[in-house]
């Protein structure tokens, strides 16, 4: 029996891998416009970082982490998200001494032991942005605007941004107590098992429980935006006003949006989209003032978000593979073979994309292969071409064939491929 991949871990061949590359490339372009720099962090950290950062009461820490001892019995965890690791890196590198505001983005695999289903994997990929050192709500609006800008740029238009305020360390304890009291007075049997526990341990999480009976029975629960302090309320209004003024960003206030990680305060948001099955959240984030300090760093505010690449990819059409410029078709004879090899190297060094039939074969089968991969030109090298140091060039779209000398082939392809591209772009205008 052959070894299979681990459940919930996927191999991504083209064109799927092309979609991921496209998403990452576009993210880099957009985020750089907003002043973000790429940070690459390790995929493994000491377990305590996630316990302290994400919160011991969260589902992620309680049930979903891949945690194991290393050979010296130190507890390590495969990162379930990027934020905690980015904070650790930021504190360790003392970035706050280098720049007042750090804008960092990171991409890569994350690991959560969840039940795999459509749009939910155990190894999944996030694009993650963090802005550290800026507390004004205009930064919140900027982060949400950038996320919208990025989603539009990759071609995702049909989504809703849900936004809420979670209050701060001044007002949230009071709200939490009020909510706990309200929840305790409800018929506990109407709540799911998780929520019965959460009433005491993490009452805010009851608000965004997806179980219908929990939703129904807590429908009249006191709402966060009505209970936050004046500072939080003013900050929230500024975020909403700035977003309102930007016609590109469409959002709704969802007063029950809580999010599953403990570090959030004030502005939190989630981007939801239908059409990807039960998992509707394609991105989520929020402000986390206090997290850097909680992890042993200075008192630096922060806000950020992460998008799930699997879910973004599900909303995008399949990528069409890039069309090769050439495919070399040759006779299986040493001189033709050597000429083929030299020509392919020369053309690739000149920047063209193309290949030759690695296993040789008849002219007919090699030409079929050139057609199958949709090459623009078949470059044919037979005995005659070896003798005259020339190439029979067949335009695969028009079937026209001419002979070009070896010395002129690069220029010929440059001129003709450029002409082709101009033709195409004119047509698409
Ligand atoms: P999160 O909501 O846990 O937030 O994850 C962000 C996104 O990752 C989700 O919206 C979803 O698209 C994707 N995602 C999460 N779990 C899975 C999974 N098992 N399979 C596929 N996709 C998944 C965070 O991780 C925060 N660190 C975001 C953040 C950054 N907040 C502030 N800065």
PDB file of C-alpha atoms in Angstrom, residues 18-258:
ATOM      1  CA  UNK A  18      -1.588  28.973  -9.714  1.00  0.00           C
ATOM      2  CA  UNK A  19      -4.633  30.428  -7.979  1.00  0.00           C
ATOM      3  CA  UNK A  20      -2.761  30.547  -4.663  1.00  0.00           C
ATOM      4  CA  UNK A  21       0.213  32.207  -6.348  1.00  0.00           C
ATOM      5  CA  UNK A  22      -2.099  34.762  -7.948  1.00  0.00           C
ATOM      6  CA  UNK A  23      -3.764  35.532  -4.600  1.00  0.00           C
ATOM      7  CA  UNK A  24      -0.414  35.932  -2.841  1.00  0.00           C
ATOM      8  CA  UNK A  25       1.045  38.067  -5.615  1.00  0.00           C
ATOM      9  CA  UNK A  26      -1.952  40.389  -5.604  1.00  0.00           C
ATOM     10  CA  UNK A  27      -1.860  40.599  -1.804  1.00  0.00           C
ATOM     11  CA  UNK A  28       1.792  41.662  -1.932  1.00  0.00           C
ATOM     12  CA  UNK A  29       1.019  44.359  -4.501  1.00  0.00           C
ATOM     13  CA  UNK A  30      -1.938  45.794  -2.610  1.00  0.00           C
ATOM     14  CA  UNK A  31      -0.443  45.596   0.875  1.00  0.00           C
ATOM     15  CA  UNK A  32       2.775  47.227  -0.277  1.00  0.00           C
ATOM     16  CA  UNK A  33       0.723  50.189  -1.526  1.00  0.00           C
ATOM     17  CA  UNK A  34      -0.420  50.641   2.053  1.00  0.00           C
ATOM     18  CA  UNK A  35       3.121  50.426   3.444  1.00  0.00           C
ATOM     19  CA  UNK A  36       3.107  46.801   4.629  1.00  0.00           C
ATOM     20  CA  UNK A  37       6.351  44.803   4.651  1.00  0.00           C
ATOM     21  CA  UNK A  38       6.572  41.050   4.474  1.00  0.00           C
ATOM     22  CA  UNK A  39       7.562  39.131   7.589  1.00  0.00           C
ATOM     23  CA  UNK A  40       8.196  35.393   7.536  1.00  0.00           C
ATOM     24  CA  UNK A  41       7.792  33.693  10.874  1.00  0.00           C
ATOM     25  CA  UNK A  42       8.390  30.029  11.815  1.00  0.00           C
ATOM     26  CA  UNK A  43       5.489  27.615  11.522  1.00  0.00           C
ATOM     27  CA  UNK A  44       6.239  26.276  15.015  1.00  0.00           C
ATOM     28  CA  UNK A  45       6.415  28.111  18.330  1.00  0.00           C
ATOM     29  CA  UNK A  46       6.529  27.212  22.005  1.00  0.00           C
ATOM     30  CA  UNK A  47       3.007  26.188  23.009  1.00  0.00           C
ATOM     31  CA  UNK A  48       2.783  28.779  25.776  1.00  0.00           C
ATOM     32  CA  UNK A  49       2.837  31.588  23.184  1.00  0.00           C
ATOM     33  CA  UNK A  50      -0.527  30.487  21.784  1.00  0.00           C
ATOM     34  CA  UNK A  51      -2.009  29.775  25.223  1.00  0.00           C
ATOM     35  CA  UNK A  52      -1.077  33.256  26.420  1.00  0.00           C
ATOM     36  CA  UNK A  53      -1.830  34.997  23.134  1.00  0.00           C
ATOM     37  CA  UNK A  54      -5.011  33.369  21.872  1.00  0.00           C
ATOM     38  CA  UNK A  55      -6.518  32.496  25.265  1.00  0.00           C
ATOM     39  CA  UNK A  56      -6.843  29.181  27.095  1.00  0.00           C
ATOM     40  CA  UNK A  57     -10.644  29.269  26.914  1.00  0.00           C
ATOM     41  CA  UNK A  58     -10.794  29.453  23.114  1.00  0.00           C
ATOM     42  CA  UNK A  59     -11.722  26.474  20.926  1.00  0.00           C
ATOM     43  CA  UNK A  60      -8.439  26.929  19.078  1.00  0.00           C
ATOM     44  CA  UNK A  61      -6.335  26.378  22.208  1.00  0.00           C
ATOM     45  CA  UNK A  62      -8.639  23.874  23.876  1.00  0.00           C
ATOM     46  CA  UNK A  63      -9.350  21.537  21.006  1.00  0.00           C
ATOM     47  CA  UNK A  64      -7.567  22.449  17.807  1.00  0.00           C
ATOM     48  CA  UNK A  65      -3.827  22.763  18.311  1.00  0.00           C
ATOM     49  CA  UNK A  66      -1.240  20.344  17.003  1.00  0.00           C
ATOM     50  CA  UNK A  67       0.898  20.167  20.124  1.00  0.00           C
ATOM     51  CA  UNK A  68       3.688  17.711  20.860  1.00  0.00           C
ATOM     52  CA  UNK A  69       6.929  17.495  22.828  1.00  0.00           C
ATOM     53  CA  UNK A  70      10.253  17.824  21.014  1.00  0.00           C
ATOM     54  CA  UNK A  71      13.175  15.527  21.767  1.00  0.00           C
ATOM     55  CA  UNK A  72      13.992  17.511  24.885  1.00  0.00           C
ATOM     56  CA  UNK A  73      10.412  17.374  26.055  1.00  0.00           C
ATOM     57  CA  UNK A  74       9.619  21.025  25.349  1.00  0.00           C
ATOM     58  CA  UNK A  75       6.045  21.575  24.255  1.00  0.00           C
ATOM     59  CA  UNK A  76       5.831  22.879  20.688  1.00  0.00           C
ATOM     60  CA  UNK A  77       2.791  23.780  18.601  1.00  0.00           C
ATOM     61  CA  UNK A  78       2.260  24.146  14.874  1.00  0.00           C
ATOM     62  CA  UNK A  79       0.882  27.667  14.495  1.00  0.00           C
ATOM     63  CA  UNK A  80      -2.926  27.705  14.426  1.00  0.00           C
ATOM     64  CA  UNK A  81      -2.853  31.376  13.325  1.00  0.00           C
ATOM     65  CA  UNK A  82      -0.205  33.982  12.590  1.00  0.00           C
ATOM     66  CA  UNK A  83      -0.909  36.870  14.973  1.00  0.00           C
ATOM     67  CA  UNK A  84       0.711  35.431  18.114  1.00  0.00           C
ATOM     68  CA  UNK A  85       3.907  34.565  16.214  1.00  0.00           C
ATOM     69  CA  UNK A  86       4.032  38.014  14.598  1.00  0.00           C
ATOM     70  CA  UNK A  87       3.703  39.613  18.054  1.00  0.00           C
ATOM     71  CA  UNK A  88       6.502  37.405  19.387  1.00  0.00           C
ATOM     72  CA  UNK A  89       8.754  38.364  16.469  1.00  0.00           C
ATOM     73  CA  UNK A  90       7.895  42.061  16.866  1.00  0.00           C
ATOM     74  CA  UNK A  91       8.739  42.013  20.589  1.00  0.00           C
ATOM     75  CA  UNK A  92      11.876  39.908  20.125  1.00  0.00           C
ATOM     76  CA  UNK A  93      13.240  42.232  17.409  1.00  0.00           C
ATOM     77  CA  UNK A  94      12.293  45.315  19.493  1.00  0.00           C
ATOM     78  CA  UNK A  95      10.603  46.794  16.437  1.00  0.00           C
ATOM     79  CA  UNK A  96       8.943  49.457  18.574  1.00  0.00           C
ATOM     80  CA  UNK A  97      12.392  51.038  19.050  1.00  0.00           C
ATOM     81  CA  UNK A  98      12.992  51.068  15.303  1.00  0.00           C
ATOM     82  CA  UNK A  99       9.732  52.524  14.001  1.00  0.00           C
ATOM     83  CA  UNK A 100       6.648  54.061  15.629  1.00  0.00           C
ATOM     84  CA  UNK A 101       4.267  52.075  13.428  1.00  0.00           C
ATOM     85  CA  UNK A 102       5.023  48.616  12.023  1.00  0.00           C
ATOM     86  CA  UNK A 103       2.907  47.261   9.193  1.00  0.00           C
ATOM     87  CA  UNK A 104       3.645  43.592   8.677  1.00  0.00           C
ATOM     88  CA  UNK A 105       2.098  40.972   6.437  1.00  0.00           C
ATOM     89  CA  UNK A 106       2.735  37.280   6.364  1.00  0.00           C
ATOM     90  CA  UNK A 107       1.436  34.356   4.337  1.00  0.00           C
ATOM     91  CA  UNK A 108       1.675  30.621   4.829  1.00  0.00           C
ATOM     92  CA  UNK A 109       0.223  27.434   6.242  1.00  0.00           C
ATOM     93  CA  UNK A 110      -1.630  27.272   9.580  1.00  0.00           C
ATOM     94  CA  UNK A 111      -2.743  24.135  11.398  1.00  0.00           C
ATOM     95  CA  UNK A 112      -5.948  23.436  13.297  1.00  0.00           C
ATOM     96  CA  UNK A 113      -7.284  20.049  14.287  1.00  0.00           C
ATOM     97  CA  UNK A 114     -10.839  20.685  13.100  1.00  0.00           C
ATOM     98  CA  UNK A 115     -13.238  18.310  11.366  1.00  0.00           C
ATOM     99  CA  UNK A 116     -12.367  18.693   7.687  1.00  0.00           C
ATOM    100  CA  UNK A 117     -15.163  19.746   5.345  1.00  0.00           C
ATOM    101  CA  UNK A 118     -15.629  22.000   2.311  1.00  0.00           C
ATOM    102  CA  UNK A 119     -13.576  25.138   3.044  1.00  0.00           C
ATOM    103  CA  UNK A 120     -12.230  23.768   6.316  1.00  0.00           C
ATOM    104  CA  UNK A 121      -8.865  22.048   6.374  1.00  0.00           C
ATOM    105  CA  UNK A 122      -6.422  20.978   9.050  1.00  0.00           C
ATOM    106  CA  UNK A 123      -3.604  22.587   7.128  1.00  0.00           C
ATOM    107  CA  UNK A 124      -4.889  25.786   5.556  1.00  0.00           C
ATOM    108  CA  UNK A 125      -3.243  28.970   4.327  1.00  0.00           C
ATOM    109  CA  UNK A 126      -3.695  32.482   5.571  1.00  0.00           C
ATOM    110  CA  UNK A 127      -2.724  35.901   4.360  1.00  0.00           C
ATOM    111  CA  UNK A 128      -2.272  37.893   7.495  1.00  0.00           C
ATOM    112  CA  UNK A 129      -1.750  41.636   8.115  1.00  0.00           C
ATOM    113  CA  UNK A 130      -0.886  43.353  11.375  1.00  0.00           C
ATOM    114  CA  UNK A 131      -0.513  47.069  12.019  1.00  0.00           C
ATOM    115  CA  UNK A 132       1.246  47.785  15.320  1.00  0.00           C
ATOM    116  CA  UNK A 133       1.677  51.124  17.054  1.00  0.00           C
ATOM    117  CA  UNK A 134      -1.411  52.994  15.806  1.00  0.00           C
ATOM    118  CA  UNK A 135      -4.405  53.420  18.075  1.00  0.00           C
ATOM    119  CA  UNK A 136      -6.540  55.938  16.173  1.00  0.00           C
ATOM    120  CA  UNK A 137      -9.744  54.483  14.670  1.00  0.00           C
ATOM    121  CA  UNK A 138      -8.732  55.792  11.253  1.00  0.00           C
ATOM    122  CA  UNK A 139      -6.200  52.933  11.215  1.00  0.00           C
ATOM    123  CA  UNK A 140      -9.094  50.510  11.767  1.00  0.00           C
ATOM    124  CA  UNK A 141     -10.859  52.050   8.774  1.00  0.00           C
ATOM    125  CA  UNK A 142      -7.654  51.863   6.738  1.00  0.00           C
ATOM    126  CA  UNK A 143      -7.181  48.156   7.505  1.00  0.00           C
ATOM    127  CA  UNK A 144     -10.762  47.343   6.489  1.00  0.00           C
ATOM    128  CA  UNK A 145     -10.432  49.473   3.348  1.00  0.00           C
ATOM    129  CA  UNK A 146      -7.219  47.665   2.393  1.00  0.00           C
ATOM    130  CA  UNK A 147      -8.892  44.290   2.874  1.00  0.00           C
ATOM    131  CA  UNK A 148     -11.787  45.386   0.637  1.00  0.00           C
ATOM    132  CA  UNK A 149      -9.347  46.735  -1.920  1.00  0.00           C
ATOM    133  CA  UNK A 150      -7.502  43.403  -1.970  1.00  0.00           C
ATOM    134  CA  UNK A 151     -10.676  41.315  -2.315  1.00  0.00           C
ATOM    135  CA  UNK A 152     -11.895  43.489  -5.184  1.00  0.00           C
ATOM    136  CA  UNK A 153      -8.499  43.273  -6.876  1.00  0.00           C
ATOM    137  CA  UNK A 154      -8.507  39.463  -6.915  1.00  0.00           C
ATOM    138  CA  UNK A 155     -12.030  39.552  -8.350  1.00  0.00           C
ATOM    139  CA  UNK A 156     -14.185  38.839  -5.279  1.00  0.00           C
ATOM    140  CA  UNK A 157     -17.047  41.329  -5.215  1.00  0.00           C
ATOM    141  CA  UNK A 158     -19.871  39.442  -3.591  1.00  0.00           C
ATOM    142  CA  UNK A 159     -19.214  39.632   0.147  1.00  0.00           C
ATOM    143  CA  UNK A 160     -20.414  41.396   3.247  1.00  0.00           C
ATOM    144  CA  UNK A 161     -18.245  42.949   5.939  1.00  0.00           C
ATOM    145  CA  UNK A 162     -19.757  42.554   9.382  1.00  0.00           C
ATOM    146  CA  UNK A 163     -18.370  44.858  12.005  1.00  0.00           C
ATOM    147  CA  UNK A 164     -18.768  45.279  15.743  1.00  0.00           C
ATOM    148  CA  UNK A 165     -17.088  46.799  18.770  1.00  0.00           C
ATOM    149  CA  UNK A 166     -16.036  44.568  21.650  1.00  0.00           C
ATOM    150  CA  UNK A 167     -15.321  47.398  24.085  1.00  0.00           C
ATOM    151  CA  UNK A 168     -12.137  47.614  26.111  1.00  0.00           C
ATOM    152  CA  UNK A 169     -10.731  46.481  29.453  1.00  0.00           C
ATOM    153  CA  UNK A 170     -12.663  49.319  31.140  1.00  0.00           C
ATOM    154  CA  UNK A 171     -16.147  48.538  29.867  1.00  0.00           C
ATOM    155  CA  UNK A 172     -16.092  44.902  28.848  1.00  0.00           C
ATOM    156  CA  UNK A 173     -15.971  43.373  32.364  1.00  0.00           C
ATOM    157  CA  UNK A 174     -19.188  45.226  33.201  1.00  0.00           C
ATOM    158  CA  UNK A 175     -20.852  44.101  29.984  1.00  0.00           C
ATOM    159  CA  UNK A 176     -19.640  40.554  30.551  1.00  0.00           C
ATOM    160  CA  UNK A 177     -21.210  40.521  34.023  1.00  0.00           C
ATOM    161  CA  UNK A 178     -24.495  41.903  32.635  1.00  0.00           C
ATOM    162  CA  UNK A 179     -24.507  39.313  29.875  1.00  0.00           C
ATOM    163  CA  UNK A 180     -23.634  36.440  32.251  1.00  0.00           C
ATOM    164  CA  UNK A 181     -26.480  37.454  34.513  1.00  0.00           C
ATOM    165  CA  UNK A 182     -28.897  37.549  31.557  1.00  0.00           C
ATOM    166  CA  UNK A 183     -27.709  34.150  30.302  1.00  0.00           C
ATOM    167  CA  UNK A 184     -27.900  32.498  33.728  1.00  0.00           C
ATOM    168  CA  UNK A 185     -31.545  33.457  33.944  1.00  0.00           C
ATOM    169  CA  UNK A 186     -32.364  31.673  30.679  1.00  0.00           C
ATOM    170  CA  UNK A 187     -33.543  28.065  30.535  1.00  0.00           C
ATOM    171  CA  UNK A 188     -30.122  26.355  30.414  1.00  0.00           C
ATOM    172  CA  UNK A 189     -31.578  23.299  28.675  1.00  0.00           C
ATOM    173  CA  UNK A 190     -32.319  25.458  25.649  1.00  0.00           C
ATOM    174  CA  UNK A 191     -28.600  26.116  25.214  1.00  0.00           C
ATOM    175  CA  UNK A 192     -26.128  23.724  23.601  1.00  0.00           C
ATOM    176  CA  UNK A 193     -23.581  21.964  25.794  1.00  0.00           C
ATOM    177  CA  UNK A 194     -20.758  24.328  24.757  1.00  0.00           C
ATOM    178  CA  UNK A 195     -22.854  27.401  25.552  1.00  0.00           C
ATOM    179  CA  UNK A 196     -23.917  26.076  28.980  1.00  0.00           C
ATOM    180  CA  UNK A 197     -20.208  25.964  29.803  1.00  0.00           C
ATOM    181  CA  UNK A 198     -19.535  29.336  28.134  1.00  0.00           C
ATOM    182  CA  UNK A 199     -22.142  31.097  30.302  1.00  0.00           C
ATOM    183  CA  UNK A 200     -19.540  30.931  33.075  1.00  0.00           C
ATOM    184  CA  UNK A 201     -16.242  30.708  31.205  1.00  0.00           C
ATOM    185  CA  UNK A 202     -16.694  32.925  28.133  1.00  0.00           C
ATOM    186  CA  UNK A 203     -20.240  34.356  27.923  1.00  0.00           C
ATOM    187  CA  UNK A 204     -19.498  36.565  24.897  1.00  0.00           C
ATOM    188  CA  UNK A 205     -18.955  33.466  22.771  1.00  0.00           C
ATOM    189  CA  UNK A 206     -22.582  32.468  23.369  1.00  0.00           C
ATOM    190  CA  UNK A 207     -23.556  35.449  21.212  1.00  0.00           C
ATOM    191  CA  UNK A 208     -22.094  34.057  18.017  1.00  0.00           C
ATOM    192  CA  UNK A 209     -22.945  30.399  18.591  1.00  0.00           C
ATOM    193  CA  UNK A 210     -24.289  28.975  15.324  1.00  0.00           C
ATOM    194  CA  UNK A 211     -26.697  26.442  16.947  1.00  0.00           C
ATOM    195  CA  UNK A 212     -30.255  27.635  16.041  1.00  0.00           C
ATOM    196  CA  UNK A 213     -31.782  27.056  19.521  1.00  0.00           C
ATOM    197  CA  UNK A 214     -28.961  29.096  21.136  1.00  0.00           C
ATOM    198  CA  UNK A 215     -29.502  31.899  18.620  1.00  0.00           C
ATOM    199  CA  UNK A 216     -33.218  31.894  19.270  1.00  0.00           C
ATOM    200  CA  UNK A 217     -33.015  31.855  23.062  1.00  0.00           C
ATOM    201  CA  UNK A 218     -30.398  34.585  23.289  1.00  0.00           C
ATOM    202  CA  UNK A 219     -32.014  36.852  20.692  1.00  0.00           C
ATOM    203  CA  UNK A 220     -32.805  39.539  23.259  1.00  0.00           C
ATOM    204  CA  UNK A 221     -29.395  39.477  24.957  1.00  0.00           C
ATOM    205  CA  UNK A 222     -27.926  42.896  25.813  1.00  0.00           C
ATOM    206  CA  UNK A 223     -25.879  44.136  22.867  1.00  0.00           C
ATOM    207  CA  UNK A 224     -22.271  45.191  22.970  1.00  0.00           C
ATOM    208  CA  UNK A 225     -22.468  48.542  21.129  1.00  0.00           C
ATOM    209  CA  UNK A 226     -25.102  49.701  23.652  1.00  0.00           C
ATOM    210  CA  UNK A 227     -22.900  48.871  26.637  1.00  0.00           C
ATOM    211  CA  UNK A 228     -19.402  50.045  25.716  1.00  0.00           C
ATOM    212  CA  UNK A 229     -17.818  53.107  27.348  1.00  0.00           C
ATOM    213  CA  UNK A 230     -17.851  56.541  25.765  1.00  0.00           C
ATOM    214  CA  UNK A 231     -14.311  56.263  24.389  1.00  0.00           C
ATOM    215  CA  UNK A 232     -15.084  52.939  22.698  1.00  0.00           C
ATOM    216  CA  UNK A 233     -18.381  54.261  21.412  1.00  0.00           C
ATOM    217  CA  UNK A 234     -16.746  57.374  19.917  1.00  0.00           C
ATOM    218  CA  UNK A 235     -13.973  55.281  18.348  1.00  0.00           C
ATOM    219  CA  UNK A 236     -16.567  52.961  16.802  1.00  0.00           C
ATOM    220  CA  UNK A 237     -18.506  55.917  15.367  1.00  0.00           C
ATOM    221  CA  UNK A 238     -15.341  57.261  13.746  1.00  0.00           C
ATOM    222  CA  UNK A 239     -14.635  53.897  12.107  1.00  0.00           C
ATOM    223  CA  UNK A 240     -18.196  53.670  10.800  1.00  0.00           C
ATOM    224  CA  UNK A 241     -18.183  57.263   9.521  1.00  0.00           C
ATOM    225  CA  UNK A 242     -14.889  56.803   7.678  1.00  0.00           C
ATOM    226  CA  UNK A 243     -16.120  53.580   6.118  1.00  0.00           C
ATOM    227  CA  UNK A 244     -19.451  55.151   5.182  1.00  0.00           C
ATOM    228  CA  UNK A 245     -17.607  57.889   3.326  1.00  0.00           C
ATOM    229  CA  UNK A 246     -15.892  55.264   1.177  1.00  0.00           C
ATOM    230  CA  UNK A 247     -18.360  53.936  -1.362  1.00  0.00           C
ATOM    231  CA  UNK A 248     -16.080  50.982  -2.138  1.00  0.00           C
ATOM    232  CA  UNK A 249     -16.596  49.456   1.310  1.00  0.00           C
ATOM    233  CA  UNK A 250     -20.003  48.019   2.083  1.00  0.00           C
ATOM    234  CA  UNK A 251     -20.541  46.779   5.621  1.00  0.00           C
ATOM    235  CA  UNK A 252     -23.195  46.069   8.225  1.00  0.00           C
ATOM    236  CA  UNK A 253     -22.946  46.364  11.998  1.00  0.00           C
ATOM    237  CA  UNK A 254     -23.437  42.947  13.560  1.00  0.00           C
ATOM    238  CA  UNK A 255     -23.777  43.540  17.315  1.00  0.00           C
ATOM    239  CA  UNK A 256     -23.417  39.788  17.986  1.00  0.00           C
ATOM    240  CA  UNK A 257     -20.084  39.408  16.224  1.00  0.00           C
ATOM    241  CA  UNK A 258     -17.572  38.263  18.825  1.00  0.00           C
TER     242      UNK A 258
END
